């Protein structure tokens, strides 16, 4: 199909008197990495909650592949091809890595009876095997998710979000609290998902260098509104964005083609 994968139009929600997200519109192109940046409290996570169906918009619309999905529940969004990870790690810590992936991959077998033994869930089993390989978890499959390092947990969370084979993945601060080495590893992982597997990724990220290096397109949020959008270079050069956000950061670019 041609045209945008995701279209967000005039999206907004109020929490009492606070307009947490107000009249936000943008598109996400297939296979592109789109970053949402902005100061704390700008409305980034709320925007993700609105898009992914975690909270109902007060106004505006969300369309995926031309299909109207405004106000749909998260499982309906997932069935339509949109998956998300959370700013706070959202794993079953007391279960092994394999079970975390299996429970998520079980979504592929929906309508065929949930929670069957792994041996009878061929679609889910094949997906779990793929993810274990792709994310390098072969040595860790029997370890409890709660015993993994912080970086490994964040990557497992991305794997869990990918289990249902989405076409759009929303990642809320995937490198939060990570070491420099883990951040670089996650950057490589995200770029690989978009460049090699054609997955569209929408991510909230505070690490400006990472955003500049990774993104095809950047959306800047400020006080619930979209302040600017464009290529990393255009956004970086925008005086109002610089005033609101960038300080002295320098542009370091690397995309699929280089
Ligand atoms: N459920 C809620 N009820 C009331 N206010 C909320 C709720 N969720 C978020 N807010 C408020 O909405 C505003 C936007 O919050 P949000 O979490 O979307 O910001 P953010 O850009 O993700 O910030 P951060 O960078 O710190 O994660 C904040 O003022 C926050 O306190
Ligand atoms: Mg947030």
XYZ file of N, CA and C and ligand atoms in Angstrom, residues 44-45 87 172-173 204, ligand 2:
19
model
N 4.279 13.312 25.856
C 4.743 12.255 24.944
C 4.112 10.902 25.290
N 4.184 10.515 26.575
C 3.609 9.219 26.959
C 2.087 9.242 26.812
N 7.089 2.919 29.161
C 8.205 3.661 29.752
C 8.738 2.899 30.959
N 8.394 3.599 24.222
C 8.471 4.768 25.106
C 9.763 4.702 25.914
N 10.732 5.525 25.528
C 12.038 5.618 26.190
C 12.724 4.260 26.327
N 9.587 7.460 21.747
C 9.864 8.594 22.621
C 11.265 8.384 23.153
Mg 6.770 9.875 29.367
